[in-house]
Amino acid sequence: GAGVSQSPSNKVTEKGKDVELRCDPISGHTALYWYRQSLGQGLEFLIYFQGNSAPDKSGLPSDRFSAERTGGSVSTLTIQRTQQEDSAVYLCASSFRTGNYEQYFGPGTRLTVT
Amino acid sequence: GNSVTQMEGPVTLSEEAFLTINCTYTATGYPSLFWYVQYPGEGLQLLLKATKADDKGSNKGFEATYRKETTSFHLEKGSVQVSDSAVYFCALSDQDAGSARQLTFGSGTQLTVLP
């Protein structure tokens, strides 16, 4: 079956612009996670969804970051007024549900802010 | 809070050499432990896992044993191949009830195996 997909695979944007990153989880997976992989910070957790609910947003780096999930499926991570330090690979993962279930990762979106 | 410390890279080995990548962790409870691998141009893949003390995870000739007394989960392989060249990440997830079980990752270790 299809794995986790993310789009776009690459995004170059100018500082100050808004960007939207999309994640399509594996069908039937109710839990969805966003992570960021950057040179300075390594792999860091951003936010998770159980269904459409995001109970804890404290991992988001600033209030310019937001995420939503509709229909218990697709999720969008939005970064407003992008800054150069937002440049990173944004990874999405899904699992059957939160708990002791394997997380399956997508290929990531490489974001470059110029 | 939770944290993972893994061996700095890069690591370069000849084919058929023995591999060890050290990983130690700090956690408030009894986490599950994982090794993920990222091959060039590909996404993160789960390599192996262990969910409780003294468990041994194994896959593709790689092994790691959950050592609670030393808070370690070192990755080993007896004879590496060129195809094992990748970045390896040690990670943990919280076992607390109600936890989202998000992963906390180490910094990654780049492995290059030469023919």
PDB file of C-alpha atoms in Angstrom:
ATOM      1  CA  GLY A   1       0.000   0.000   0.000  1.00  0.00           C
ATOM      2  CA  ALA A   2       0.932   3.648  -0.225  1.00  0.00           C
ATOM      3  CA  GLY A   3       3.208   5.079   2.391  1.00  0.00           C
ATOM      4  CA  VAL A   4       3.228   8.550   3.900  1.00  0.00           C
ATOM      5  CA  SER A   5       3.472  11.198   1.214  1.00  0.00           C
ATOM      6  CA  GLN A   6       4.493  14.826   1.547  1.00  0.00           C
ATOM      7  CA  SER A   7       4.312  17.757  -0.807  1.00  0.00           C
ATOM      8  CA  PRO A   8       6.052  19.657  -2.113  1.00  0.00           C
ATOM      9  CA  SER A   9       9.315  17.735  -1.962  1.00  0.00           C
ATOM     10  CA  ASN A  10      11.261  20.979  -2.236  1.00  0.00           C
ATOM     11  CA  LYS A  11      10.209  24.553  -1.541  1.00  0.00           C
ATOM     12  CA  VAL A  12      12.265  27.699  -1.961  1.00  0.00           C
ATOM     13  CA  THR A  13      10.661  30.845  -0.613  1.00  0.00           C
ATOM     14  CA  GLU A  14      11.638  34.404   0.141  1.00  0.00           C
ATOM     15  CA  LYS A  15      11.973  35.594   3.711  1.00  0.00           C
ATOM     16  CA  GLY A  16       8.665  36.961   4.964  1.00  0.00           C
ATOM     17  CA  LYS A  17       6.447  34.792   2.754  1.00  0.00           C
ATOM     18  CA  ASP A  18       4.003  32.194   4.100  1.00  0.00           C
ATOM     19  CA  VAL A  19       4.355  28.518   3.172  1.00  0.00           C
ATOM     20  CA  GLU A  20       2.128  25.464   3.503  1.00  0.00           C
ATOM     21  CA  LEU A  21       3.484  21.957   3.749  1.00  0.00           C
ATOM     22  CA  ARG A  22       1.203  18.984   3.240  1.00  0.00           C
ATOM     23  CA  CYS A  23       1.230  15.474   4.657  1.00  0.00           C
ATOM     24  CA  ASP A  24      -0.885  12.514   3.541  1.00  0.00           C
ATOM     25  CA  PRO A  25      -0.679   9.757   6.153  1.00  0.00           C
ATOM     26  CA  ILE A  26      -1.107   6.044   5.589  1.00  0.00           C
ATOM     27  CA  SER A  27      -4.793   5.232   5.218  1.00  0.00           C
ATOM     28  CA  GLY A  28      -6.301   4.207   8.542  1.00  0.00           C
ATOM     29  CA  HIS A  29      -3.581   5.775  10.669  1.00  0.00           C
ATOM     30  CA  THR A  30      -5.156   8.027  13.271  1.00  0.00           C
ATOM     31  CA  ALA A  31      -1.952   9.488  14.713  1.00  0.00           C
ATOM     32  CA  LEU A  32       0.146  11.964  12.765  1.00  0.00           C
ATOM     33  CA  TYR A  33       3.421  13.614  13.791  1.00  0.00           C
ATOM     34  CA  TRP A  34       5.452  16.517  12.435  1.00  0.00           C
ATOM     35  CA  TYR A  35       9.219  16.706  12.972  1.00  0.00           C
ATOM     36  CA  ARG A  36      11.910  19.069  11.717  1.00  0.00           C
ATOM     37  CA  GLN A  37      15.427  18.072  10.684  1.00  0.00           C
ATOM     38  CA  SER A  38      17.914  20.912  10.599  1.00  0.00           C
ATOM     39  CA  LEU A  39      21.685  21.197  10.747  1.00  0.00           C
ATOM     40  CA  GLY A  40      21.730  23.112  13.977  1.00  0.00           C
ATOM     41  CA  GLN A  41      18.984  21.326  15.909  1.00  0.00           C
ATOM     42  CA  GLY A  42      19.005  17.770  14.568  1.00  0.00           C
ATOM     43  CA  LEU A  43      15.651  15.990  14.478  1.00  0.00           C
ATOM     44  CA  GLU A  44      13.083  17.684  16.697  1.00  0.00           C
ATOM     45  CA  PHE A  45       9.434  16.989  17.394  1.00  0.00           C
ATOM     46  CA  LEU A  46       6.983  19.749  16.496  1.00  0.00           C
ATOM     47  CA  ILE A  47       3.398  18.591  17.000  1.00  0.00           C
ATOM     48  CA  TYR A  48       1.168  15.528  16.881  1.00  0.00           C
ATOM     49  CA  PHE A  49      -2.460  14.822  16.052  1.00  0.00           C
ATOM     50  CA  GLN A  50      -4.706  12.101  17.363  1.00  0.00           C
ATOM     51  CA  GLY A  51      -7.569  12.264  14.898  1.00  0.00           C
ATOM     52  CA  ASN A  52      -8.114  15.952  14.186  1.00  0.00           C
ATOM     53  CA  SER A  53      -7.041  17.058  17.644  1.00  0.00           C
ATOM     54  CA  ALA A  54      -3.618  18.468  18.545  1.00  0.00           C
ATOM     55  CA  PRO A  55      -3.523  18.339  22.359  1.00  0.00           C
ATOM     56  CA  ASP A  56      -0.031  19.776  22.766  1.00  0.00           C
ATOM     57  CA  LYS A  57       1.376  22.561  20.621  1.00  0.00           C
ATOM     58  CA  SER A  58       4.320  23.370  22.874  1.00  0.00           C
ATOM     59  CA  GLY A  59       6.837  21.822  20.439  1.00  0.00           C
ATOM     60  CA  LEU A  60       6.116  24.417  17.771  1.00  0.00           C
ATOM     61  CA  PRO A  61       9.141  26.780  17.611  1.00  0.00           C
ATOM     62  CA  SER A  62       7.138  30.013  17.485  1.00  0.00           C
ATOM     63  CA  ASP A  63       3.643  31.377  16.983  1.00  0.00           C
ATOM     64  CA  ARG A  64       4.427  31.713  13.273  1.00  0.00           C
ATOM     65  CA  PHE A  65       3.966  27.933  13.074  1.00  0.00           C
ATOM     66  CA  SER A  66       0.540  26.325  13.003  1.00  0.00           C
ATOM     67  CA  ALA A  67      -0.859  22.992  11.913  1.00  0.00           C
ATOM     68  CA  GLU A  68      -4.228  21.521  11.238  1.00  0.00           C
ATOM     69  CA  ARG A  69      -5.695  18.200  10.260  1.00  0.00           C
ATOM     70  CA  THR A  70      -9.072  17.703   8.689  1.00  0.00           C
ATOM     71  CA  GLY A  71     -11.137  14.577   8.258  1.00  0.00           C
ATOM     72  CA  GLY A  72      -8.637  12.620  10.307  1.00  0.00           C
ATOM     73  CA  SER A  73      -6.398  12.414   7.260  1.00  0.00           C
ATOM     74  CA  VAL A  74      -4.396  15.127   5.514  1.00  0.00           C
ATOM     75  CA  SER A  75      -2.450  17.577   7.637  1.00  0.00           C
ATOM     76  CA  THR A  76      -1.056  20.987   6.732  1.00  0.00           C
ATOM     77  CA  LEU A  77       1.839  22.700   8.501  1.00  0.00           C
ATOM     78  CA  THR A  78       1.814  26.451   7.879  1.00  0.00           C
ATOM     79  CA  ILE A  79       4.726  28.770   8.515  1.00  0.00           C
ATOM     80  CA  GLN A  80       3.900  32.462   8.381  1.00  0.00           C
ATOM     81  CA  ARG A  81       6.434  35.215   7.696  1.00  0.00           C
ATOM     82  CA  THR A  82       9.209  32.699   7.080  1.00  0.00           C
ATOM     83  CA  GLN A  83      12.686  33.376   8.435  1.00  0.00           C
ATOM     84  CA  GLN A  84      16.018  31.949   7.319  1.00  0.00           C
ATOM     85  CA  GLU A  85      16.234  29.836  10.479  1.00  0.00           C
ATOM     86  CA  ASP A  86      13.095  28.010   9.312  1.00  0.00           C
ATOM     87  CA  SER A  87      15.159  26.368   6.560  1.00  0.00           C
ATOM     88  CA  ALA A  88      15.084  22.635   7.277  1.00  0.00           C
ATOM     89  CA  VAL A  89      13.600  19.343   6.164  1.00  0.00           C
ATOM     90  CA  TYR A  90      10.099  18.937   7.563  1.00  0.00           C
ATOM     91  CA  LEU A  91       9.160  15.310   8.174  1.00  0.00           C
ATOM     92  CA  CYS A  92       5.743  13.840   8.711  1.00  0.00           C
ATOM     93  CA  ALA A  93       5.074  10.440  10.268  1.00  0.00           C
ATOM     94  CA  SER A  94       1.921   8.474  10.916  1.00  0.00           C
ATOM     95  CA  SER A  95       1.048   5.514  13.118  1.00  0.00           C
ATOM     96  CA  PHE A  96      -1.999   3.357  13.723  1.00  0.00           C
ATOM     97  CA  ARG A  97      -2.678   5.460  16.802  1.00  0.00           C
ATOM     98  CA  THR A  98      -0.670   7.174  19.525  1.00  0.00           C
ATOM     99  CA  GLY A  99       0.988   4.709  21.843  1.00  0.00           C
ATOM    100  CA  ASN A 100       3.449   1.938  21.265  1.00  0.00           C
ATOM    101  CA  TYR A 101       2.985   1.738  17.497  1.00  0.00           C
ATOM    102  CA  GLU A 102       5.613   2.141  14.821  1.00  0.00           C
ATOM    103  CA  GLN A 103       5.805   5.555  13.194  1.00  0.00           C
ATOM    104  CA  TYR A 104       6.176   5.523   9.414  1.00  0.00           C
ATOM    105  CA  PHE A 105       7.952   8.511   7.962  1.00  0.00           C
ATOM    106  CA  GLY A 106       7.378  10.377   4.736  1.00  0.00           C
ATOM    107  CA  PRO A 107      10.220  11.552   2.468  1.00  0.00           C
ATOM    108  CA  GLY A 108      10.081  15.084   3.850  1.00  0.00           C
ATOM    109  CA  THR A 109       9.782  18.587   2.436  1.00  0.00           C
ATOM    110  CA  ARG A 110      13.041  20.494   2.093  1.00  0.00           C
ATOM    111  CA  LEU A 111      12.313  24.165   2.828  1.00  0.00           C
ATOM    112  CA  THR A 112      14.845  26.824   1.896  1.00  0.00           C
ATOM    113  CA  VAL A 113      14.198  30.409   2.936  1.00  0.00           C
ATOM    114  CA  THR A 114      16.289  32.928   0.999  1.00  0.00           C
TER     115      THR A 114
ATOM    116  CA  GLY B   1      13.120  15.786  30.095  1.00  0.00           C
ATOM    117  CA  ASN B   2      14.090  13.016  27.709  1.00  0.00           C
ATOM    118  CA  SER B   3      17.317  13.075  25.726  1.00  0.00           C
ATOM    119  CA  VAL B   4      19.444  10.806  23.554  1.00  0.00           C
ATOM    120  CA  THR B   5      23.188  11.038  23.093  1.00  0.00           C
ATOM    121  CA  GLN B   6      24.849   9.090  20.322  1.00  0.00           C
ATOM    122  CA  MET B   7      28.321   8.668  19.006  1.00  0.00           C
ATOM    123  CA  GLU B   8      29.614  11.513  16.900  1.00  0.00           C
ATOM    124  CA  GLY B   9      30.351  10.700  13.306  1.00  0.00           C
ATOM    125  CA  PRO B  10      31.299  10.302  10.654  1.00  0.00           C
ATOM    126  CA  VAL B  11      32.339   6.670  10.912  1.00  0.00           C
ATOM    127  CA  THR B  12      34.229   5.067   8.031  1.00  0.00           C
ATOM    128  CA  LEU B  13      34.770   1.309   7.922  1.00  0.00           C
ATOM    129  CA  SER B  14      35.971  -1.255   5.445  1.00  0.00           C
ATOM    130  CA  GLU B  15      33.555  -3.904   4.232  1.00  0.00           C
ATOM    131  CA  GLU B  16      33.203  -6.849   6.669  1.00  0.00           C
ATOM    132  CA  ALA B  17      34.413  -4.764   9.626  1.00  0.00           C
ATOM    133  CA  PHE B  18      32.617  -4.817  12.984  1.00  0.00           C
ATOM    134  CA  LEU B  19      30.357  -1.856  13.717  1.00  0.00           C
ATOM    135  CA  THR B  20      29.408  -0.291  17.031  1.00  0.00           C
ATOM    136  CA  ILE B  21      27.506   2.980  17.325  1.00  0.00           C
ATOM    137  CA  ASN B  22      27.060   4.023  20.934  1.00  0.00           C
ATOM    138  CA  CYS B  23      23.776   5.417  22.227  1.00  0.00           C
ATOM    139  CA  THR B  24      22.836   6.444  25.754  1.00  0.00           C
ATOM    140  CA  TYR B  25      19.614   8.000  26.936  1.00  0.00           C
ATOM    141  CA  THR B  26      18.029   9.974  29.733  1.00  0.00           C
ATOM    142  CA  ALA B  27      14.353   9.429  30.464  1.00  0.00           C
ATOM    143  CA  THR B  28      12.031   9.908  33.383  1.00  0.00           C
ATOM    144  CA  GLY B  29      10.348   6.535  32.989  1.00  0.00           C
ATOM    145  CA  TYR B  30      10.927   3.371  30.998  1.00  0.00           C
ATOM    146  CA  PRO B  31      10.957   4.377  27.363  1.00  0.00           C
ATOM    147  CA  SER B  32      10.871   2.289  24.227  1.00  0.00           C
ATOM    148  CA  LEU B  33      14.130   2.512  22.285  1.00  0.00           C
ATOM    149  CA  PHE B  34      14.655   2.570  18.531  1.00  0.00           C
ATOM    150  CA  TRP B  35      17.267   2.723  15.837  1.00  0.00           C
ATOM    151  CA  TYR B  36      16.199   4.455  12.629  1.00  0.00           C
ATOM    152  CA  VAL B  37      18.209   4.520   9.401  1.00  0.00           C
ATOM    153  CA  GLN B  38      18.203   7.088   6.620  1.00  0.00           C
ATOM    154  CA  TYR B  39      19.712   5.856   3.352  1.00  0.00           C
ATOM    155  CA  PRO B  40      20.922   8.470   0.854  1.00  0.00           C
ATOM    156  CA  GLY B  41      17.961  10.189  -0.773  1.00  0.00           C
ATOM    157  CA  GLU B  42      15.402   8.216   1.238  1.00  0.00           C
ATOM    158  CA  GLY B  43      13.176   8.795   4.262  1.00  0.00           C
ATOM    159  CA  LEU B  44      13.682   7.546   7.799  1.00  0.00           C
ATOM    160  CA  GLN B  45      13.056   3.834   8.272  1.00  0.00           C
ATOM    161  CA  LEU B  46      12.747   1.872  11.471  1.00  0.00           C
ATOM    162  CA  LEU B  47      15.691  -0.524  11.738  1.00  0.00           C
ATOM    163  CA  LEU B  48      14.964  -2.167  15.084  1.00  0.00           C
ATOM    164  CA  LYS B  49      13.368  -1.533  18.447  1.00  0.00           C
ATOM    165  CA  ALA B  50      13.186  -2.752  22.054  1.00  0.00           C
ATOM    166  CA  THR B  51      10.378  -1.970  24.440  1.00  0.00           C
ATOM    167  CA  LYS B  52      11.686  -3.133  27.819  1.00  0.00           C
ATOM    168  CA  ALA B  53      14.902  -3.765  29.703  1.00  0.00           C
ATOM    169  CA  ASP B  54      17.087  -6.629  28.432  1.00  0.00           C
ATOM    170  CA  ASP B  55      15.110  -6.885  25.188  1.00  0.00           C
ATOM    171  CA  LYS B  56      17.259  -7.301  22.101  1.00  0.00           C
ATOM    172  CA  GLY B  57      16.104  -5.767  18.843  1.00  0.00           C
ATOM    173  CA  SER B  58      17.516  -7.204  15.629  1.00  0.00           C
ATOM    174  CA  ASN B  59      17.094  -6.731  11.895  1.00  0.00           C
ATOM    175  CA  LYS B  60      19.267  -7.133   8.770  1.00  0.00           C
ATOM    176  CA  GLY B  61      22.193  -8.363  10.900  1.00  0.00           C
ATOM    177  CA  PHE B  62      22.035  -5.350  13.219  1.00  0.00           C
ATOM    178  CA  GLU B  63      21.415  -5.815  16.934  1.00  0.00           C
ATOM    179  CA  ALA B  64      20.914  -3.594  19.970  1.00  0.00           C
ATOM    180  CA  THR B  65      20.169  -4.543  23.586  1.00  0.00           C
ATOM    181  CA  TYR B  66      18.158  -2.354  25.956  1.00  0.00           C
ATOM    182  CA  ARG B  67      20.424  -1.923  29.000  1.00  0.00           C
ATOM    183  CA  LYS B  68      18.581  -0.199  31.821  1.00  0.00           C
ATOM    184  CA  GLU B  69      21.544  -0.313  34.233  1.00  0.00           C
ATOM    185  CA  THR B  70      23.751   1.653  31.831  1.00  0.00           C
ATOM    186  CA  THR B  71      20.868   3.498  30.069  1.00  0.00           C
ATOM    187  CA  SER B  72      22.304   2.388  26.748  1.00  0.00           C
ATOM    188  CA  PHE B  73      21.142   0.946  23.431  1.00  0.00           C
ATOM    189  CA  HIS B  74      24.295   0.477  21.367  1.00  0.00           C
ATOM    190  CA  LEU B  75      23.927  -0.628  17.743  1.00  0.00           C
ATOM    191  CA  GLU B  76      26.182  -3.460  16.516  1.00  0.00           C
ATOM    192  CA  LYS B  77      26.745  -5.420  13.348  1.00  0.00           C
ATOM    193  CA  GLY B  78      29.315  -8.122  12.940  1.00  0.00           C
ATOM    194  CA  SER B  79      30.166  -7.559   9.283  1.00  0.00           C
ATOM    195  CA  VAL B  80      29.114  -4.366   7.504  1.00  0.00           C
ATOM    196  CA  GLN B  81      28.442  -4.066   3.789  1.00  0.00           C
ATOM    197  CA  VAL B  82      28.756  -1.135   1.417  1.00  0.00           C
ATOM    198  CA  SER B  83      24.945  -1.046   1.293  1.00  0.00           C
ATOM    199  CA  ASP B  84      24.864  -0.232   5.028  1.00  0.00           C
ATOM    200  CA  SER B  85      26.226   3.242   4.298  1.00  0.00           C
ATOM    201  CA  ALA B  86      23.610   5.593   5.748  1.00  0.00           C
ATOM    202  CA  VAL B  87      22.846   7.882   8.681  1.00  0.00           C
ATOM    203  CA  TYR B  88      21.752   6.046  11.843  1.00  0.00           C
ATOM    204  CA  PHE B  89      19.575   7.670  14.514  1.00  0.00           C
ATOM    205  CA  CYS B  90      18.975   6.399  18.022  1.00  0.00           C
ATOM    206  CA  ALA B  91      15.601   7.431  19.453  1.00  0.00           C
ATOM    207  CA  LEU B  92      13.290   6.911  22.384  1.00  0.00           C
ATOM    208  CA  SER B  93       9.597   7.314  23.028  1.00  0.00           C
ATOM    209  CA  ASP B  94       7.931   7.937  26.332  1.00  0.00           C
ATOM    210  CA  GLN B  95       5.948   5.123  27.919  1.00  0.00           C
ATOM    211  CA  ASP B  96       3.849   7.335  30.183  1.00  0.00           C
ATOM    212  CA  ALA B  97       0.128   6.701  30.013  1.00  0.00           C
ATOM    213  CA  GLY B  98      -1.540   9.277  27.838  1.00  0.00           C
ATOM    214  CA  SER B  99       1.748  10.244  26.201  1.00  0.00           C
ATOM    215  CA  ALA B 100       1.771  10.974  22.512  1.00  0.00           C
ATOM    216  CA  ARG B 101       4.826   8.759  22.247  1.00  0.00           C
ATOM    217  CA  GLN B 102       6.621  11.268  20.065  1.00  0.00           C
ATOM    218  CA  LEU B 103      10.183  10.316  19.297  1.00  0.00           C
ATOM    219  CA  THR B 104      13.212  12.026  20.807  1.00  0.00           C
ATOM    220  CA  PHE B 105      16.191  11.540  18.492  1.00  0.00           C
ATOM    221  CA  GLY B 106      19.941  11.565  18.847  1.00  0.00           C
ATOM    222  CA  SER B 107      22.021  13.685  16.505  1.00  0.00           C
ATOM    223  CA  GLY B 108      22.639  10.904  13.993  1.00  0.00           C
ATOM    224  CA  THR B 109      25.805   9.070  12.968  1.00  0.00           C
ATOM    225  CA  GLN B 110      26.935   9.006   9.359  1.00  0.00           C
ATOM    226  CA  LEU B 111      28.350   5.591   8.414  1.00  0.00           C
ATOM    227  CA  THR B 112      30.369   5.066   5.253  1.00  0.00           C
ATOM    228  CA  VAL B 113      31.471   1.555   4.322  1.00  0.00           C
ATOM    229  CA  LEU B 114      34.270   1.273   1.764  1.00  0.00           C
ATOM    230  CA  PRO B 115      34.670  -1.743  -0.540  1.00  0.00           C
TER     231      PRO B 115
END
